[in-house]
XYZ file of C-alpha atoms in Angstrom:
604
model
C 41.150 143.186 91.456
C 42.131 141.124 94.479
C 43.826 138.147 92.918
C 45.148 134.764 93.951
C 48.661 134.047 92.765
C 49.824 130.445 92.574
C 53.546 129.798 92.858
C 55.259 126.434 92.534
C 58.300 126.762 94.772
C 61.687 125.914 93.269
C 63.336 125.806 96.667
C 63.231 122.033 96.570
C 66.097 122.138 94.076
C 68.367 123.599 96.728
C 70.539 121.296 98.779
C 69.822 123.253 101.978
C 66.601 125.072 102.887
C 65.448 127.148 105.826
C 64.813 124.613 108.627
C 62.444 127.080 110.314
C 60.154 128.389 107.542
C 57.950 131.246 108.652
C 54.280 130.563 109.236
C 52.043 131.899 106.445
C 50.458 135.256 107.238
C 46.682 135.279 107.475
C 44.163 137.875 108.559
C 43.296 137.877 112.259
C 39.759 137.455 113.512
C 37.816 140.503 112.382
C 35.246 142.451 114.388
C 32.319 144.233 112.753
C 29.318 146.081 114.117
C 25.703 145.109 113.567
C 22.701 147.397 113.240
C 19.156 146.830 112.015
C 16.104 148.534 110.575
C 14.245 149.941 113.601
C 10.981 150.268 111.706
C 10.776 146.591 110.731
C 12.818 144.787 113.371
C 12.246 146.696 116.605
C 10.463 143.757 118.290
C 11.408 140.141 118.917
C 9.957 137.678 116.446
C 10.066 133.972 115.590
C 10.393 132.686 112.018
C 9.644 129.104 111.038
C 12.208 127.311 108.877
C 10.523 124.315 107.305
C 8.536 122.125 109.664
C 11.139 121.518 112.374
C 13.173 124.673 113.053
C 12.589 128.125 114.538
C 14.754 131.222 113.996
C 14.379 133.847 116.722
C 15.257 137.504 116.198
C 15.863 139.643 119.306
C 16.628 143.367 118.840
C 18.632 143.593 122.106
C 21.273 141.499 123.819
C 18.683 139.806 126.018
C 19.712 141.582 129.235
C 18.429 145.149 129.289
C 19.343 145.682 132.952
C 23.057 144.965 132.533
C 23.568 146.448 129.056
C 20.560 148.561 128.152
C 22.421 150.363 125.351
C 23.121 147.258 123.276
C 20.930 147.575 120.217
C 22.719 145.365 117.719
C 20.413 142.414 118.148
C 21.075 138.730 117.615
C 19.692 135.592 115.958
C 19.113 132.187 117.510
C 18.247 128.893 115.776
C 16.438 126.079 117.617
C 14.755 122.777 116.868
C 11.020 122.479 117.534
C 11.622 119.596 119.947
C 14.046 121.624 122.128
C 13.145 125.282 121.839
C 15.177 126.214 124.902
C 18.405 124.960 123.272
C 20.091 127.094 120.599
C 21.959 124.989 118.057
C 23.343 128.162 116.448
C 23.269 131.827 117.478
C 25.049 135.068 116.692
C 27.033 137.345 118.997
C 24.764 140.171 120.279
C 25.531 143.498 118.656
C 28.171 142.113 116.280
C 28.071 141.243 112.600
C 27.575 137.617 111.647
C 28.346 138.211 107.940
C 31.458 140.031 106.748
C 33.498 140.148 103.579
C 36.934 141.199 102.410
C 38.998 141.556 99.259
C 42.538 140.356 99.873
C 45.513 139.599 97.653
C 46.534 135.971 98.144
C 49.665 134.006 97.328
C 49.677 130.208 97.311
C 53.080 128.544 97.455
C 53.446 124.824 96.812
C 56.470 122.643 97.383
C 56.279 118.853 97.107
C 52.653 118.728 98.119
C 53.064 121.128 101.064
C 51.244 124.447 100.830
C 51.650 127.912 102.304
C 48.696 130.259 101.737
C 49.668 133.840 102.481
C 47.380 136.856 102.731
C 48.825 140.015 101.221
C 47.398 143.486 100.706
C 43.885 144.045 102.031
C 41.958 145.932 99.357
C 39.007 146.481 101.686
C 37.194 144.733 104.496
C 33.666 145.236 105.824
C 33.361 146.693 109.324
C 29.608 147.200 109.548
C 26.607 145.001 108.769
C 22.977 146.021 108.673
C 19.850 143.877 108.687
C 17.158 145.460 106.533
C 14.668 142.581 106.226
C 13.985 139.075 107.471
C 11.676 137.354 104.994
C 9.744 134.086 105.064
C 9.358 132.655 101.557
C 6.823 130.027 100.581
C 6.472 127.910 97.477
C 4.031 130.376 95.942
C 6.615 133.153 96.308
C 9.212 131.205 94.332
C 6.732 130.503 91.546
C 6.169 134.201 90.818
C 7.890 135.026 87.516
C 8.096 138.696 88.492
C 10.466 137.706 91.308
C 12.723 135.605 89.098
C 15.513 138.150 88.739
C 15.572 138.909 92.467
C 15.640 135.244 93.424
C 18.453 134.565 90.971
C 20.573 136.929 93.044
C 19.532 135.283 96.305
C 19.707 131.621 95.360
C 21.900 131.623 92.271
C 20.997 131.392 88.600
C 19.742 127.819 88.908
C 17.198 128.382 91.677
C 14.377 127.179 89.403
C 16.104 123.779 89.135
C 16.524 123.448 92.885
C 14.313 120.997 94.731
C 12.512 122.986 97.402
C 10.957 120.455 99.747
C 10.561 122.300 103.036
C 8.841 125.658 103.465
C 9.045 128.342 104.593
C 12.580 129.447 103.728
C 14.049 132.375 105.659
C 16.101 135.043 103.893
C 17.965 137.768 105.779
C 19.131 140.688 103.683
C 21.013 143.890 104.384
C 24.186 145.797 103.570
C 27.892 145.537 104.288
C 29.943 148.739 104.467
C 33.647 149.206 103.724
C 35.888 152.274 103.484
C 39.430 152.663 102.192
C 41.659 155.704 101.906
C 43.060 156.215 98.419
C 46.881 156.433 98.616
C 48.518 159.826 98.020
C 45.260 161.737 98.019
C 42.521 163.095 100.245
C 40.035 160.732 98.674
C 38.181 157.953 100.429
C 36.588 155.007 98.682
C 33.327 153.759 100.191
C 31.951 150.391 99.150
C 28.443 149.140 99.870
C 27.444 145.561 99.132
C 24.074 143.885 99.498
C 24.103 140.389 100.988
C 21.616 137.553 101.334
C 21.769 134.995 104.130
C 19.532 132.038 103.306
C 18.309 129.422 105.809
C 16.496 126.334 104.499
C 15.505 123.063 106.158
C 17.029 120.066 104.361
C 15.677 117.313 106.585
C 14.447 116.884 110.145
C 17.959 117.411 111.596
C 19.628 119.823 109.152
C 19.352 123.467 108.164
C 21.427 124.672 105.235
C 22.821 128.197 105.139
C 24.308 130.170 102.280
C 25.844 133.613 101.866
C 25.654 135.476 98.554
C 26.582 139.018 97.597
C 24.893 141.385 95.164
C 26.243 144.319 93.200
C 29.050 146.473 94.558
C 28.320 150.195 94.857
C 31.437 152.376 94.877
C 31.609 156.002 95.938
C 34.652 158.270 95.899
C 34.535 161.180 98.353
C 36.926 163.762 99.751
C 38.163 163.319 103.291
C 37.919 166.398 105.543
C 41.315 168.063 106.103
C 43.034 167.373 109.386
C 43.607 170.187 111.844
C 47.014 171.749 112.419
C 49.140 169.989 115.002
C 51.777 171.370 117.340
C 54.643 169.612 118.954
C 57.107 170.578 121.694
C 60.763 170.079 120.851
C 63.757 170.328 123.152
C 67.095 171.249 121.561
C 70.325 170.203 123.264
C 73.326 172.183 122.019
C 76.846 171.750 123.337
C 78.340 174.610 125.430
C 74.982 176.344 125.511
C 72.051 176.082 127.807
C 69.167 173.939 126.582
C 66.569 175.829 124.600
C 62.995 174.891 123.981
C 60.621 176.177 121.355
C 57.284 175.483 119.725
C 56.984 174.603 116.079
C 53.779 174.329 114.094
C 52.924 172.680 110.832
C 49.697 172.375 108.943
C 48.281 169.166 107.463
C 46.358 171.199 104.885
C 48.944 170.165 102.342
C 48.501 170.106 98.622
C 47.654 166.720 97.239
C 50.671 165.029 95.773
C 48.645 164.037 92.737
C 45.161 164.644 91.500
C 42.884 161.634 91.640
C 41.334 160.916 88.301
C 37.578 161.157 88.745
C 37.163 158.554 86.034
C 39.091 156.083 88.183
C 38.038 152.512 87.536
C 36.665 151.960 91.014
C 35.974 148.290 90.439
C 39.699 147.855 90.092
C 39.809 147.920 93.878
C 38.316 144.452 93.837
C 35.348 142.441 94.995
C 35.000 140.144 97.972
C 37.089 136.988 97.778
C 36.623 136.228 101.479
C 33.419 135.415 103.317
C 33.299 135.483 107.123
C 30.514 133.832 109.109
C 30.708 134.605 112.843
C 28.583 133.017 115.558
C 28.544 132.523 119.304
C 30.332 129.903 121.379
C 30.459 129.243 125.111
C 33.680 129.581 127.088
C 33.673 125.955 128.244
C 32.559 124.571 124.879
C 34.987 122.040 123.421
C 35.363 121.407 119.683
C 36.047 118.056 118.034
C 36.280 116.834 114.463
C 37.827 118.545 111.407
C 38.573 115.268 109.659
C 41.731 113.260 110.188
C 43.808 115.229 112.695
C 47.058 113.896 114.157
C 48.139 116.434 116.785
C 44.988 117.541 118.603
C 41.826 115.984 119.910
C 40.184 119.250 120.990
C 40.540 122.550 119.108
C 39.206 125.380 121.264
C 41.731 128.234 121.114
C 43.186 127.255 117.724
C 42.885 128.304 114.083
C 42.168 125.181 112.056
C 42.928 125.352 108.306
C 41.064 122.939 106.038
C 43.443 122.093 103.200
C 44.459 118.747 101.716
C 48.252 118.520 101.678
C 51.165 116.400 102.798
C 50.945 115.397 106.438
C 54.536 116.447 107.128
C 57.576 114.702 108.574
C 57.922 115.661 112.214
C 55.022 118.128 112.335
C 56.846 120.360 114.828
C 58.661 117.687 116.829
C 62.403 118.302 116.855
C 64.915 117.500 115.548
C 63.076 115.540 112.840
C 61.106 118.578 111.598
C 64.342 120.582 111.433
C 65.977 117.876 109.305
C 62.989 117.454 106.977
C 62.710 121.203 106.323
C 66.460 121.458 105.802
C 66.503 119.051 102.854
C 62.976 119.679 101.537
C 61.225 123.052 101.754
C 58.303 122.944 104.262
C 58.220 119.134 104.225
C 58.346 119.045 108.023
C 54.773 120.305 108.277
C 53.175 121.466 111.522
C 50.397 120.465 113.914
C 47.652 121.309 111.383
C 48.918 119.661 108.181
C 46.928 116.589 107.204
C 46.025 114.466 104.201
C 42.314 114.316 104.972
C 40.848 117.353 106.766
C 37.132 118.016 106.789
C 35.238 121.296 107.414
C 33.079 119.641 110.060
C 32.969 119.849 113.831
C 30.769 118.949 116.768
C 31.031 120.339 120.274
C 30.558 119.290 123.874
C 27.323 121.343 123.822
C 25.962 119.091 121.041
C 26.307 121.735 118.352
C 27.575 120.839 114.907
C 28.232 122.551 111.587
C 29.943 121.747 108.324
C 30.771 123.573 105.099
C 29.830 122.448 101.615
C 32.070 122.873 98.582
C 35.811 122.655 98.057
C 37.035 126.183 98.810
C 39.880 126.619 101.272
C 38.561 127.595 104.699
C 39.800 128.423 108.194
C 37.904 127.837 111.441
C 39.038 130.457 113.952
C 38.366 129.228 117.503
C 40.858 131.540 119.221
C 38.214 133.618 121.052
C 36.334 132.194 124.013
C 32.931 133.572 123.006
C 32.750 133.060 119.249
C 33.653 131.073 116.158
C 34.620 132.747 112.910
C 34.647 130.694 109.715
C 36.631 132.224 106.866
C 35.909 130.899 103.370
C 38.257 131.783 100.523
C 35.707 132.609 97.847
C 32.883 134.948 96.875
C 30.154 132.884 98.550
C 29.768 130.341 101.323
C 27.487 127.401 101.961
C 27.083 124.880 104.761
C 24.729 123.105 107.136
C 23.816 123.341 110.815
C 22.979 120.033 112.492
C 20.669 119.104 115.346
C 21.252 116.156 117.656
C 21.052 115.200 121.313
C 24.203 113.065 121.323
C 27.436 112.652 119.336
C 25.916 109.596 117.652
C 22.914 111.659 116.516
C 25.188 114.314 115.021
C 27.412 111.793 113.236
C 24.366 109.989 111.840
C 22.947 113.260 110.554
C 26.285 114.238 109.012
C 26.929 110.925 107.269
C 23.341 110.716 106.069
C 24.212 113.566 103.719
C 27.861 113.066 102.822
C 27.741 109.263 102.752
C 28.922 106.504 105.022
C 31.851 104.163 104.447
C 30.752 100.571 103.963
C 31.358 98.208 106.873
C 34.702 96.443 106.954
C 34.731 92.812 105.815
C 35.179 90.110 108.408
C 38.498 88.938 106.993
C 40.272 92.231 107.727
C 39.238 91.919 111.391
C 40.530 88.379 111.714
C 44.128 89.378 112.396
C 46.852 91.950 111.983
C 47.363 93.885 108.752
C 51.157 93.870 108.475
C 52.378 96.970 106.679
C 55.974 96.589 105.585
C 58.533 97.082 102.831
C 61.698 95.317 101.794
C 60.936 92.761 99.101
C 60.156 89.051 98.984
C 62.880 87.984 101.403
C 61.820 90.494 104.028
C 58.188 89.356 103.802
C 59.135 85.714 104.385
C 61.364 86.680 107.314
C 58.656 88.703 109.076
C 56.034 86.077 108.327
C 58.182 83.364 109.905
C 58.712 85.486 113.023
C 54.994 86.150 113.409
C 54.200 82.465 112.972
C 56.650 81.613 115.750
C 54.551 83.748 118.106
C 51.192 82.517 116.708
C 50.178 86.022 115.619
C 46.960 85.944 113.519
C 47.449 87.743 110.189
C 44.724 88.963 107.849
C 46.906 90.670 105.220
C 50.333 91.940 104.230
C 50.294 95.494 102.931
C 53.280 95.845 100.596
C 53.604 99.520 99.769
C 56.847 99.073 97.815
C 55.551 96.505 95.306
C 56.649 98.956 92.587
C 60.223 99.024 93.898
C 62.276 101.677 95.662
C 64.376 104.568 94.453
C 67.122 106.091 96.572
C 66.814 109.828 97.241
C 68.337 112.438 99.498
C 65.796 111.691 102.234
C 66.024 107.905 101.955
C 63.981 105.393 99.971
C 60.907 106.381 97.995
C 58.621 104.506 95.641
C 58.752 104.353 91.869
C 55.413 105.847 90.948
C 55.179 104.019 87.627
C 52.781 101.424 89.100
C 54.534 98.434 87.568
C 55.534 95.420 89.610
C 59.269 95.375 90.379
C 60.158 91.743 89.596
C 63.661 92.152 91.022
C 62.507 93.612 94.336
C 59.665 91.107 94.625
C 61.088 88.073 92.866
C 58.728 85.135 92.760
C 55.726 87.405 93.214
C 53.189 84.838 92.028
C 54.579 82.180 94.331
C 54.576 84.625 97.273
C 50.961 85.607 96.673
C 49.852 81.997 96.226
C 51.654 80.918 99.391
C 50.017 83.652 101.464
C 46.611 82.994 99.914
C 46.820 79.319 100.868
C 47.077 80.506 104.488
C 44.056 82.850 104.105
C 46.322 85.896 104.064
C 45.570 88.639 101.551
C 48.117 90.805 99.764
C 47.341 94.521 99.764
C 49.098 97.037 97.539
C 49.349 100.820 97.289
C 48.603 103.262 94.485
C 48.048 107.006 94.147
C 46.917 109.240 91.258
C 50.462 110.370 90.351
C 52.689 109.017 87.594
C 56.460 109.455 87.711
C 58.827 108.904 84.773
C 61.245 105.987 84.944
C 64.177 108.335 84.293
C 64.997 111.059 86.829
C 64.880 114.601 85.576
C 61.978 114.152 83.175
C 59.286 116.704 83.957
C 56.325 114.804 82.580
C 55.065 111.432 81.503
C 54.208 110.731 77.897
C 51.940 107.754 77.332
C 53.037 106.878 73.824
C 53.776 103.140 73.763
C 51.989 100.007 74.990
C 53.047 99.194 78.525
C 51.569 97.943 81.744
C 50.698 101.532 82.709
C 48.162 101.740 79.914
C 46.775 98.375 81.002
C 46.777 99.494 84.602
C 44.504 102.455 83.956
C 42.636 100.891 81.047
C 38.949 101.826 81.219
C 39.523 103.224 84.699
C 40.968 106.669 84.105
C 41.132 108.780 80.992
C 44.713 109.904 80.503
C 45.671 113.114 78.795
C 48.136 112.822 75.928
C 50.703 114.788 77.872
C 50.419 114.993 81.623
C 51.998 118.429 81.954
C 49.118 120.208 83.657
C 49.933 119.314 87.250
C 53.681 118.704 87.730
C 54.624 117.838 91.291
C 58.207 117.787 92.526
C 59.390 114.973 94.792
C 63.058 115.160 95.803
C 65.010 114.205 92.661
C 62.044 113.371 90.437
C 58.857 114.982 89.207
C 55.472 113.335 88.859
C 52.255 114.359 87.164
C 48.750 114.199 88.536
C 46.281 112.136 86.567
C 43.190 113.908 85.292
C 39.960 112.245 86.381
C 37.685 113.351 83.583
C 33.932 113.656 83.750
C 32.042 111.194 81.599
C 28.428 110.329 81.040
C 29.371 106.671 80.883
C 30.515 104.925 84.009
C 34.112 103.852 83.893
C 35.158 100.381 84.874
C 38.075 99.882 87.240
C 38.448 96.161 86.654
C 42.092 95.219 86.808
C 43.085 98.518 88.405
C 46.212 96.998 89.914
C 48.664 95.070 87.739
C 46.332 94.728 84.755
C 43.197 92.606 84.491
C 43.731 89.284 86.265
C 47.457 89.522 85.582
C 48.596 88.626 89.103
C 46.461 86.425 91.308
C 46.144 87.682 94.848
C 47.053 91.318 94.329
C 44.509 93.856 95.461
C 42.293 94.204 92.386
C 39.080 96.133 92.263
C 37.190 93.614 90.193
C 34.141 94.725 88.218
C 32.972 97.972 89.673
C 31.459 101.138 88.289
C 32.581 104.633 89.212
C 31.513 108.046 88.100
C 34.317 110.587 88.050
C 34.257 114.369 87.939
C 36.559 116.915 86.412
C 39.692 118.060 88.228
C 40.186 121.388 86.527
C 41.383 124.548 88.236
C 42.460 125.444 91.772
C 38.954 125.167 93.219
C 39.080 121.417 92.594
C 42.191 120.856 94.728
C 40.340 119.243 97.609
C 38.163 117.164 95.260
C 41.216 115.176 94.131
C 41.173 113.224 97.377
C 37.413 112.722 97.156
C 37.516 111.385 93.610
C 40.520 109.202 94.246
C 38.798 107.702 97.262
C 35.888 106.883 94.960
C 38.161 104.581 92.959
C 38.927 102.455 96.036
C 37.248 99.058 95.778
C 34.519 98.171 98.249
C 35.609 95.970 101.159
C 33.456 93.029 100.109
C 35.404 92.873 96.846
C 38.717 93.038 98.664
C 37.858 89.769 100.353
C 38.320 87.902 97.084
C 41.496 87.611 95.086
C 41.585 87.827 91.319
């Protein structure tokens, strides 16, 4: 089976690392052919998707005079209000669905990741379209179709809320071949796929890709013909001689292939590729919080939550960061908060659903290829006439951040470190210049530890009374001047003693108060150890619960320190963080514990 191997790098224990770590290897953009059932799809046809969208099938490339031999066909999706504008279309004559089975290695070091593709077990190079079906509510209610629809929609299709009909389903086959090593055998793999298009609302169409059973066939390759080569021999003290030599490739097989070979051992798809058309002058924007690029045409954009990086390619700082901490320098694409969403200058937009790692390949001028690391893929295609329309449609589904409170817009938010004395010094300087201040953000309220790369925080989330002596007086003084105090916290806990690999919550302390009724702690936080220079921290488990958990007193205990950034009474519903598929959901769930801005306006 094609497997994913996770490796926690120990290179961070070295004093010196490679300052120029190699870029992770990934598969290039793949090309596959498309063919279709001539009997059923020989003519152009429109298919309604819900009430607002039209899918057009054309069996040719649309220009018979220039390329009359192109018979691959293409699909085009439009909104009823603008039928002449395609919001999504495929590349004529080329597959829009592909799959692959690839060995994968994931290396992690201090929150930086390298995902490397290894051996390719097989990859599809040909797609067929056998049927394009329009399904109505009455079709889904037929019990005789239950088994078939389970394969198309998933086992829970009966629980799904189908609000817009018809639904369009495209089905066909993917073909793969692979030569068996040390034999004259060839493995052929055929996989059925379903491509589902469903209207979600007046501006969104969801798409999903699912695969059926894998059919394996082992066949004998035809023997190759004999080959001849011309060889010139140069011997000293003799004239050059030339001669012909022949050899036959009809060799005996080095080993007999066992006919009872477990063919499924060659693997199943763990990659899904969705390919669609793009225009040469089309510019791409989005992909979450990106620090190096504004426009992404011509790039491969990975969507993975990880450390942003120190330097991100700028020298010599990236060199220095990588030297003392493996891969900590990052590159142009590393970011804390990526998002599998884009919109273009042609007012096209698409985003993926789910938490699987994905790559958006925009390196070709005429197409986009989205690679999803998983056995299925799901996303949505958006319609809009302006960037505002597209953003409104996007946030209508995923949620919108609440508006910022007025107080945070009343002046500067001063982010700084250094302790009580440093805060007073900076405050005095800003007052001398009449700078309006809305808040001081004191990231190092927990104190600082000295490491090989400088100062880092103690992730025990307890106030450092030595670093911030007179904390209550400082907070009260700032509050009297309508200045808030903001703090910092993340979902990691570090031991107070360096070298300890985990945190054991075994005695009453402010940590237990800190996360009281907010997070459910495991008895031993050994599941997710993360290395950070000289210390190791553990990731808190946000556990699913039927009851809502209360984050009152999230910082510094309930009402323990007036003026610190407390959540106050607020309800949150958390989900499980189990397994590698939940990696990206950590950031989502942790964001959910952030207090709403209107509560931040009041001190506890």
